[in-house]
PDB file of C-alpha atoms and ligand atoms in Angstrom:
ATOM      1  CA  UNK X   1      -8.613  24.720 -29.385  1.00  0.00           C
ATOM      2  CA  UNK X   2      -7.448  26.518 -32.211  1.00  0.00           C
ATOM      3  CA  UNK X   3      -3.357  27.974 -31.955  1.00  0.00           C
ATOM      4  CA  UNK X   4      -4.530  31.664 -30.657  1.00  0.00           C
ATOM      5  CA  UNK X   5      -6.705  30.354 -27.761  1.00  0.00           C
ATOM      6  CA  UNK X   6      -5.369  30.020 -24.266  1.00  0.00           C
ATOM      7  CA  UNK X   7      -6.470  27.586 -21.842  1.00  0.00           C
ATOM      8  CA  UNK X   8      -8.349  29.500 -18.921  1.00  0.00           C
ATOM      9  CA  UNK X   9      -6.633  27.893 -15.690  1.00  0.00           C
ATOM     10  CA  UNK X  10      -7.379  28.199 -11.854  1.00  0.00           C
ATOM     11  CA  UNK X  11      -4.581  27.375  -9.285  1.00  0.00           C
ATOM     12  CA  UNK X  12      -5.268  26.226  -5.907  1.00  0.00           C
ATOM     13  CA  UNK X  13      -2.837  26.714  -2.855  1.00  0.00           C
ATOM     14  CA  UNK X  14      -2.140  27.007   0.395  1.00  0.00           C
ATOM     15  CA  UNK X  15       1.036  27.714   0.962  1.00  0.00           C
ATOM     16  CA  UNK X  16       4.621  28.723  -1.228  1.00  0.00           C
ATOM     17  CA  UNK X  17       3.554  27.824  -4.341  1.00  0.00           C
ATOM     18  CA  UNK X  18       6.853  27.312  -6.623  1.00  0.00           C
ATOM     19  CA  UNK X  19       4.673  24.898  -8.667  1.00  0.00           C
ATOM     20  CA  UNK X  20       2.462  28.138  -8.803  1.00  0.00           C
ATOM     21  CA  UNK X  21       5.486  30.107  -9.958  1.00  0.00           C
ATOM     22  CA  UNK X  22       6.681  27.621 -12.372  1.00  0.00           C
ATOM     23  CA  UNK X  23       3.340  27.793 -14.181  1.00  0.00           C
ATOM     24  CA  UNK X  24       3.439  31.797 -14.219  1.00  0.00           C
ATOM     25  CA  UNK X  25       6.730  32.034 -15.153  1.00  0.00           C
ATOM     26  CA  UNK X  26       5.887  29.063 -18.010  1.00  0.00           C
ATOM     27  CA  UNK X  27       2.701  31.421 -18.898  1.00  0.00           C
ATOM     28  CA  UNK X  28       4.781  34.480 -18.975  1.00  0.00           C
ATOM     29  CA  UNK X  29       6.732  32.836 -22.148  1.00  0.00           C
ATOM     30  CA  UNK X  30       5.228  30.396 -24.440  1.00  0.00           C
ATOM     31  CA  UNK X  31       2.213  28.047 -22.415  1.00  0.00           C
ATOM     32  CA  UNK X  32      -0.579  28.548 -23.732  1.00  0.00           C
ATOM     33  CA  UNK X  33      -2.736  29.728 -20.674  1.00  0.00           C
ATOM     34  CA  UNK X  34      -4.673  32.483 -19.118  1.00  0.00           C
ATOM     35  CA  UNK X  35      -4.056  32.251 -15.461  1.00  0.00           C
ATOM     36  CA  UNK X  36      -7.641  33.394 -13.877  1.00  0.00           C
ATOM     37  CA  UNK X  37      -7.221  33.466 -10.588  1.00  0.00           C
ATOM     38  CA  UNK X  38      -4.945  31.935  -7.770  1.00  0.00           C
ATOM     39  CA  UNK X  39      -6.848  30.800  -4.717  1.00  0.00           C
ATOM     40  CA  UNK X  40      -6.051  30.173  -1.015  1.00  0.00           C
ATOM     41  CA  UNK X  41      -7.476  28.793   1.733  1.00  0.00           C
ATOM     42  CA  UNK X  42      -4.365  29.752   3.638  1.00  0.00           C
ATOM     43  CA  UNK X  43      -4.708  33.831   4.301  1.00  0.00           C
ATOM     44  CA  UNK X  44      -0.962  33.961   4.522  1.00  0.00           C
ATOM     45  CA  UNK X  45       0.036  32.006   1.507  1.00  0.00           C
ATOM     46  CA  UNK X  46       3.416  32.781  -0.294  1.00  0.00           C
ATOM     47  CA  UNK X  47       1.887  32.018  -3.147  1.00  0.00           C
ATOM     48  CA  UNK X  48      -0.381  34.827  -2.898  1.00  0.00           C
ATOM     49  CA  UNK X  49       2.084  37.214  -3.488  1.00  0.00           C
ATOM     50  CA  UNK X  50       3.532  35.461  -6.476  1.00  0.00           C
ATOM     51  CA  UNK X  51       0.604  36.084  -8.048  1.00  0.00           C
ATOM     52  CA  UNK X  52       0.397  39.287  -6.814  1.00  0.00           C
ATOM     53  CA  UNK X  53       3.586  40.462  -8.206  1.00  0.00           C
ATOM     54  CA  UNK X  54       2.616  38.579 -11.709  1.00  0.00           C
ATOM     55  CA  UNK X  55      -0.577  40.715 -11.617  1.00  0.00           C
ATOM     56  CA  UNK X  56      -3.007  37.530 -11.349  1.00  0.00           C
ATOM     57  CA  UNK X  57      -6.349  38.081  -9.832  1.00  0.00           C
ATOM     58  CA  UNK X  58      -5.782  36.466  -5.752  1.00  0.00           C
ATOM     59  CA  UNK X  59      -8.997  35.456  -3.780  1.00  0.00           C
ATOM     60  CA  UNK X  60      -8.721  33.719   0.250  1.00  0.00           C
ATOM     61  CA  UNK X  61     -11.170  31.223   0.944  1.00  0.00           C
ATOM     62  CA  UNK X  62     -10.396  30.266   4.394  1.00  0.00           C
ATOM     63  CA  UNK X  63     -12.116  27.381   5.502  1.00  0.00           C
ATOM     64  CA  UNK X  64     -12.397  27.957   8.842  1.00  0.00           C
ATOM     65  CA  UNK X  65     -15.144  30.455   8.034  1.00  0.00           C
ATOM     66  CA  UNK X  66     -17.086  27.020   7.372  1.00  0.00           C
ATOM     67  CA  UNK X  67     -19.221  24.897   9.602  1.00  0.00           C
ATOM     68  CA  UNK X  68     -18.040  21.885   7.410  1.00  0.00           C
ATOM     69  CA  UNK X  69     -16.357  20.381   4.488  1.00  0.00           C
ATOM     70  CA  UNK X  70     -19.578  20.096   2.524  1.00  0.00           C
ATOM     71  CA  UNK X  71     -20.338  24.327   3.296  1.00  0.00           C
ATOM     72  CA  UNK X  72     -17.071  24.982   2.366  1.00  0.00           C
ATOM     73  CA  UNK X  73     -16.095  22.996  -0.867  1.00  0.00           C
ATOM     74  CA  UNK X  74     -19.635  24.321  -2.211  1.00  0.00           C
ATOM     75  CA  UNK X  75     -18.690  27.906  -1.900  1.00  0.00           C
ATOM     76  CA  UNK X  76     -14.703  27.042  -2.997  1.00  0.00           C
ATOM     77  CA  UNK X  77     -16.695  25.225  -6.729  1.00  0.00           C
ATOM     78  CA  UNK X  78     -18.968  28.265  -6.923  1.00  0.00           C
ATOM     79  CA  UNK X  79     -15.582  30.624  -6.578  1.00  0.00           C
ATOM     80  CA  UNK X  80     -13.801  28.465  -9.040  1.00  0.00           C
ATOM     81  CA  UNK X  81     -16.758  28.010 -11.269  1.00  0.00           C
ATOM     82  CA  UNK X  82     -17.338  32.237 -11.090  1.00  0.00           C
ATOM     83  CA  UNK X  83     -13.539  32.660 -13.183  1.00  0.00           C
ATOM     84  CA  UNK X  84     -14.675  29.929 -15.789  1.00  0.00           C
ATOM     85  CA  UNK X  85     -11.741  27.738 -15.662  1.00  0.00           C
ATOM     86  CA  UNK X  86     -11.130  24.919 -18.244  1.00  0.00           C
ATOM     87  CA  UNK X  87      -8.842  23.228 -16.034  1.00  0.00           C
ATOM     88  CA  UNK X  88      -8.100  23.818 -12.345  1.00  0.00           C
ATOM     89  CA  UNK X  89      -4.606  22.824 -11.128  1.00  0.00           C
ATOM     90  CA  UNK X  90      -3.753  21.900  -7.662  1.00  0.00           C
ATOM     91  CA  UNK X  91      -0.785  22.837  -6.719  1.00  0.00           C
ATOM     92  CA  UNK X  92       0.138  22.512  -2.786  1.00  0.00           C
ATOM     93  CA  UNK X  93      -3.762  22.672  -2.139  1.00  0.00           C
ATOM     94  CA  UNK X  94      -3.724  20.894   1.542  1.00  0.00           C
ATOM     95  CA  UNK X  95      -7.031  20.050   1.687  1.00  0.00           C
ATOM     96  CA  UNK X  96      -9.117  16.866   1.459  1.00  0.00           C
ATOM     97  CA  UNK X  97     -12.440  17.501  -1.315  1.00  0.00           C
ATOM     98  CA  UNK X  98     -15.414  16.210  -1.022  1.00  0.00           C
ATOM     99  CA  UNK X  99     -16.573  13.714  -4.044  1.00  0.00           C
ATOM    100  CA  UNK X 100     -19.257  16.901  -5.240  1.00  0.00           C
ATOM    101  CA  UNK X 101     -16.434  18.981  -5.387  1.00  0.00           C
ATOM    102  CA  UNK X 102     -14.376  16.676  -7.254  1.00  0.00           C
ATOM    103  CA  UNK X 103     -17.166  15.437  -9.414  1.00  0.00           C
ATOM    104  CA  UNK X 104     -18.188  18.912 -10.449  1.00  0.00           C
ATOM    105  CA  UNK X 105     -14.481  19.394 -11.681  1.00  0.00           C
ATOM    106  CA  UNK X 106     -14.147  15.810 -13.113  1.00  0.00           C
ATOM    107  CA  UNK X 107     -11.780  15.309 -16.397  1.00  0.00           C
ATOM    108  CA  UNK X 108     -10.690  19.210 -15.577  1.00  0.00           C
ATOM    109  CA  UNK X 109      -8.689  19.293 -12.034  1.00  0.00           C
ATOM    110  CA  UNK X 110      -5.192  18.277 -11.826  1.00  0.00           C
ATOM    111  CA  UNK X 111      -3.003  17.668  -8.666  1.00  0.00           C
ATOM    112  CA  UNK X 112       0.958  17.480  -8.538  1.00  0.00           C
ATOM    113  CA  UNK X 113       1.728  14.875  -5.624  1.00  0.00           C
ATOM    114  CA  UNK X 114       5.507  14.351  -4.317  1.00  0.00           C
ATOM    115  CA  UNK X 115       5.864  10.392  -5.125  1.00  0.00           C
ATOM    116  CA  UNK X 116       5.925   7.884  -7.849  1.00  0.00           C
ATOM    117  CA  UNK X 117       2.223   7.313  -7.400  1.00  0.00           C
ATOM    118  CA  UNK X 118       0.719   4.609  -6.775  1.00  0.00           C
ATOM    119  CA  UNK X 119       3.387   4.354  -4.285  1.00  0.00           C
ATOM    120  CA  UNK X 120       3.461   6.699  -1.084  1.00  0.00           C
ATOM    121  CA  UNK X 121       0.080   8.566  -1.454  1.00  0.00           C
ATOM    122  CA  UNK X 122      -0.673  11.235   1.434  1.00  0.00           C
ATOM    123  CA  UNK X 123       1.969  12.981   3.349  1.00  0.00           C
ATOM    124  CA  UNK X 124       5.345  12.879   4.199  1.00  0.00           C
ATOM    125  CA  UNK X 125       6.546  10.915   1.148  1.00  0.00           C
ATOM    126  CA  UNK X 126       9.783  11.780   1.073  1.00  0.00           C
ATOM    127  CA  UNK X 127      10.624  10.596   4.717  1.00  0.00           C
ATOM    128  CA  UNK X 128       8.477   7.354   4.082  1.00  0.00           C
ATOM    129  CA  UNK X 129      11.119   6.538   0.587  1.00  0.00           C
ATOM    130  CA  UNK X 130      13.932   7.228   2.713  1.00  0.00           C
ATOM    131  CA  UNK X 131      12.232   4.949   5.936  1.00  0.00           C
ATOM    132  CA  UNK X 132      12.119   2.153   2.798  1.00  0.00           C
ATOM    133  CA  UNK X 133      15.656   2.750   1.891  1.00  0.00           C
ATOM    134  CA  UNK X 134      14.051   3.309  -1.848  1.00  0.00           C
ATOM    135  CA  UNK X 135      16.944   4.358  -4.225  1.00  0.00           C
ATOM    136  CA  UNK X 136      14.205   5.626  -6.688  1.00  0.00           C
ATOM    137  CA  UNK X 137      11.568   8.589  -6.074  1.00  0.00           C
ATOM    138  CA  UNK X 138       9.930  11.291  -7.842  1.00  0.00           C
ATOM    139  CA  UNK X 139       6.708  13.352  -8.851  1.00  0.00           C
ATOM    140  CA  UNK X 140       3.381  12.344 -10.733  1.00  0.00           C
ATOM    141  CA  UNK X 141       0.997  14.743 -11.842  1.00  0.00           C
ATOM    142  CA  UNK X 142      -2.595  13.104 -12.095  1.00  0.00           C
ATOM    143  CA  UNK X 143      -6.615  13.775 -12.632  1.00  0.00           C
ATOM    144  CA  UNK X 144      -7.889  14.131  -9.666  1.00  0.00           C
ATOM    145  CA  UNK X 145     -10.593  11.706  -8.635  1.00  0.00           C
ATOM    146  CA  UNK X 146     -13.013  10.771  -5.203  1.00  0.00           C
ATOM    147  CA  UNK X 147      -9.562   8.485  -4.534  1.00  0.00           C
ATOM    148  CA  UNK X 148      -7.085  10.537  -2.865  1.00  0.00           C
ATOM    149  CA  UNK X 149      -3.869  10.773  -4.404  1.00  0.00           C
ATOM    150  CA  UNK X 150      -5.281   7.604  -6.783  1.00  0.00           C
ATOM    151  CA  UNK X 151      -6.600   9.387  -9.898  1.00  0.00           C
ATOM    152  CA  UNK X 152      -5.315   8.650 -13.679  1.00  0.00           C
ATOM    153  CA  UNK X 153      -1.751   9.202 -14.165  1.00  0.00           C
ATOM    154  CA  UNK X 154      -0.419  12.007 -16.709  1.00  0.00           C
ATOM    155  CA  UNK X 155       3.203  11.970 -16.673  1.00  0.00           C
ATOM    156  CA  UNK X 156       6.120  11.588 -13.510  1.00  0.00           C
ATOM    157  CA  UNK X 157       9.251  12.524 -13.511  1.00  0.00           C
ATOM    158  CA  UNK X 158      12.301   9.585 -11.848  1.00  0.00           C
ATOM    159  CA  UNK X 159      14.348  11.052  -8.613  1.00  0.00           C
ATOM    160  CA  UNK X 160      17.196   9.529  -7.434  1.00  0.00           C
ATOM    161  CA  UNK X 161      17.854   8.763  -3.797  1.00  0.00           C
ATOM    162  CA  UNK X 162      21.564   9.650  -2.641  1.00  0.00           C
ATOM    163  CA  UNK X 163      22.867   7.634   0.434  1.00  0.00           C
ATOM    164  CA  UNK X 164      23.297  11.026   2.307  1.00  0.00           C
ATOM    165  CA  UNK X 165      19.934  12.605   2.120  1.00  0.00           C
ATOM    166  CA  UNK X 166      17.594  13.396   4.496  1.00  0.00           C
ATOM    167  CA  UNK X 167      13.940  14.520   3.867  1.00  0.00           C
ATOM    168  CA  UNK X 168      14.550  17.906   2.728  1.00  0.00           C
ATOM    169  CA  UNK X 169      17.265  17.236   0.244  1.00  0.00           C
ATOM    170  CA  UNK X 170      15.360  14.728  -1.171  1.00  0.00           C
ATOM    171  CA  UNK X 171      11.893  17.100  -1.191  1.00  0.00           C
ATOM    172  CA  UNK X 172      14.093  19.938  -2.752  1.00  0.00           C
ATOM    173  CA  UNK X 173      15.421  17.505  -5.503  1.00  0.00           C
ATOM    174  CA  UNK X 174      12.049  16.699  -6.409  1.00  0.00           C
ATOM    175  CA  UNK X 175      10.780  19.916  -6.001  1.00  0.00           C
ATOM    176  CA  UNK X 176      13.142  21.050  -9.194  1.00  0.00           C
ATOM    177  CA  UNK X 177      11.409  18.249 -11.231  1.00  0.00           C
ATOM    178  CA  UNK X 178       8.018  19.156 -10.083  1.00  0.00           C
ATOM    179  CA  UNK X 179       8.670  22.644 -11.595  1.00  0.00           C
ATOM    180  CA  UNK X 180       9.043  21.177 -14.799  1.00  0.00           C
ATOM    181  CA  UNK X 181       6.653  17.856 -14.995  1.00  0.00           C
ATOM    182  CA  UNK X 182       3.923  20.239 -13.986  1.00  0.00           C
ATOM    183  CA  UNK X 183       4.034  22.899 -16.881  1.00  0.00           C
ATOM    184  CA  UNK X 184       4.681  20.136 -19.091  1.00  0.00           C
ATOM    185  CA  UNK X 185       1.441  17.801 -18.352  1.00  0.00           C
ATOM    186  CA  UNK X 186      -0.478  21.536 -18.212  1.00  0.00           C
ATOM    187  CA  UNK X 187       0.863  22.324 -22.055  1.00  0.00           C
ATOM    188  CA  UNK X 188       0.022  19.365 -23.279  1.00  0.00           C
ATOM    189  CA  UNK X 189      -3.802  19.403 -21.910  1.00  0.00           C
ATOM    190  CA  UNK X 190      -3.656  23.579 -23.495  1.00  0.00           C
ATOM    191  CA  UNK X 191      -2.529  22.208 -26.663  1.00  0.00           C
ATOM    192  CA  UNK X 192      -5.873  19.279 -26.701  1.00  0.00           C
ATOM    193  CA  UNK X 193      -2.951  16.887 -26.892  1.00  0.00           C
ATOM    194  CA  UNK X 194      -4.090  15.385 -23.450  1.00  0.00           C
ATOM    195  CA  UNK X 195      -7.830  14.354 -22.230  1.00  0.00           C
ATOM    196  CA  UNK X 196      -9.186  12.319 -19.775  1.00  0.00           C
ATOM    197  CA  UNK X 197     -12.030   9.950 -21.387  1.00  0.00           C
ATOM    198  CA  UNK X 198     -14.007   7.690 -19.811  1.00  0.00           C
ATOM    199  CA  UNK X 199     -11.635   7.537 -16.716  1.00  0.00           C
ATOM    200  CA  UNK X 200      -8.649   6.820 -18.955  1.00  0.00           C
ATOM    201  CA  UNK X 201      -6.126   9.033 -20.027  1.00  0.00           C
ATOM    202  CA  UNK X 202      -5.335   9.583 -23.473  1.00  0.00           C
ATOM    203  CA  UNK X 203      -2.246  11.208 -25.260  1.00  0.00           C
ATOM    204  CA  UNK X 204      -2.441  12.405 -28.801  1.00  0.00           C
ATOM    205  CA  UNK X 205      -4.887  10.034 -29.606  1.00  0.00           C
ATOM    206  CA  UNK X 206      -3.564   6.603 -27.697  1.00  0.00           C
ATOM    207  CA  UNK X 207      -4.606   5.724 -24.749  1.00  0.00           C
ATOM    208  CA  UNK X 208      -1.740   6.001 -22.138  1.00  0.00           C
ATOM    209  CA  UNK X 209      -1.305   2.528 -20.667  1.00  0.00           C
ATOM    210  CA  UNK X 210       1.352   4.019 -18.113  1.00  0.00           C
ATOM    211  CA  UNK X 211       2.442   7.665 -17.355  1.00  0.00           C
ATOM    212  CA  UNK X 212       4.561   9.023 -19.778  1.00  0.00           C
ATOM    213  CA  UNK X 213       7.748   9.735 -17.630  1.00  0.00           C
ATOM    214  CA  UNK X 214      10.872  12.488 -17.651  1.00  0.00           C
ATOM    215  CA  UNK X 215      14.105  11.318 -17.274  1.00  0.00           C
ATOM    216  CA  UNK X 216      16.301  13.349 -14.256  1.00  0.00           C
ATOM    217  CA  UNK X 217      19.845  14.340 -14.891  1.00  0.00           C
ATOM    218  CA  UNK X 218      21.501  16.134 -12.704  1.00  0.00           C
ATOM    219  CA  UNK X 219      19.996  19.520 -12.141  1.00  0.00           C
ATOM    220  CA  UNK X 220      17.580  19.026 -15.613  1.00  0.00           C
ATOM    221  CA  UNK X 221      15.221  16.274 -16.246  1.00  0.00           C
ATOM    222  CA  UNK X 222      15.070  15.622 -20.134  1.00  0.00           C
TER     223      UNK X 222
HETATM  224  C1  GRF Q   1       4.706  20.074  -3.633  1.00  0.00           C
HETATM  225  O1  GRF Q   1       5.676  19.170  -3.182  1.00  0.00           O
HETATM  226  C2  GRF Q   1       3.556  19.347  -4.258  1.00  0.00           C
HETATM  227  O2  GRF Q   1       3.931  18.174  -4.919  1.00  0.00           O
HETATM  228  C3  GRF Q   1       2.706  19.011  -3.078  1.00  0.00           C
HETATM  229  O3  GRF Q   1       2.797  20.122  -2.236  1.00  0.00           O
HETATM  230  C4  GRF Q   1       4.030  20.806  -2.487  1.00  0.00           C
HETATM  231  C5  GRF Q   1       3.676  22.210  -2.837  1.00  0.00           C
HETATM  232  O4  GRF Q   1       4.811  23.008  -2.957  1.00  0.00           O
HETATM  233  N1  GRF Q   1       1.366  18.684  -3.492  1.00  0.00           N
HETATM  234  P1  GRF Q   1       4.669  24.487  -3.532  1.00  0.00           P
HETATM  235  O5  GRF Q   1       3.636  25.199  -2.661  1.00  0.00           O
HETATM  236  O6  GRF Q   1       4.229  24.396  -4.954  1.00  0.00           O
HETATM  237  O7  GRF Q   1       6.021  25.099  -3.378  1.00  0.00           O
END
């Protein structure tokens, strides 16, 4: 990709989408990217009218329209597929694909996921790290594979756990972090510095033996 090009991107929600705003507002100064379309599943979706107000094309797919998962992730690839994305990002997308989904996207779909992966795939993580009186959590943003939550790690970003939090101050701390781990692994697949290969990720050229990982301080993670 040569220094003028942008990476075409499709976003997948279903609900507020900050990570969806951190990667307009990101787009809207220097990342390289040319946000196609946002789509839903979820009619009412916040993050529909983020993109909206950013003047990015918006399209519902609402899956209960669909007998099943198989109906359903077929006509979500062909709606993806029709704004010829180089990369799709998940980004609060609360649904479960199907392998032929994921497969036709494979080496090109990223998902952000509220944990230090491999630890506390699925939901509720941040209630599950306080349950295990972990004084360490944070984000990961990954390939996506057939594995849920399990695919190649990119980069995370270190949380710490205060003795006085509850779920959401915990989820809002990593929230912040999300907003800036996610941009960051997006720029560096826009910029061809980051490629998956063979089911390994590699990083300007090495392969990455562990995610690369942000440091948090305070408010900032450097
Ligand atoms: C984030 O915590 C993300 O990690 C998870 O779902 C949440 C989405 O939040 N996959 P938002 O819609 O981006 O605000």
């Amino acid at each position: 990709m040569t220094g003028t090009e942008k990476l075409p991107l499709v976003v997948l929600i279903s609900g507020s989408g900050s990570n969806l705003q951190a990667i307009i507002d990101a787009a809207q100064t220097d990342l390289p990217i040319d946000i196609r379309a946002v789509v839903s599943n979820q009619p009412e979706a916040f993050g529909l009218e983020r993109a909206r107000k950013a003047g990015v094309e918006t399209r519902v797919l609402n899956h209960r329209a669909y007998p099943d998962r198989e109906s359903y992730d077929q006509a979500l690839g062909d709606l993806v597929e029709s704004f010829q994305p180089r990369l799709v990002a998940l980004a609060g997308f609360m649904r479960i694909l199907t392998p032929k989904f994921v497969q036709r996207f494979q080496g090109r779909m990223l998902n952000i996921h509220p944990s230090l992966l491999p630890k506390y795939r699925g939901l509720h993580t941040h209630q599950r790290v306080l349950d295990a009186g972990d004084r360490e959590h944070g984000a990961s943003v990954h390939f996506v594979t057939e594995e849920l939550d399990g695919g190649p790690l990119i980069l995370q970003v270190r949380v710490p756990v205060y003795p006085d939090d509850d779920a959401d101050t915990l989820a809002a701390r990593v929230l912040t972090q999300e907003h800036i781990i996610y941009p960051t692994a997006i720029r560096w697949i826009a910029e061809g510095r980051v490629a998956l290969d063979d089911g390994m990720v590699y990083k300007d050229g090495q392969r990455l033996n562990q995610p690369e990982s942000l440091c948090y301080t305070a408010d900032q993670a450097v």
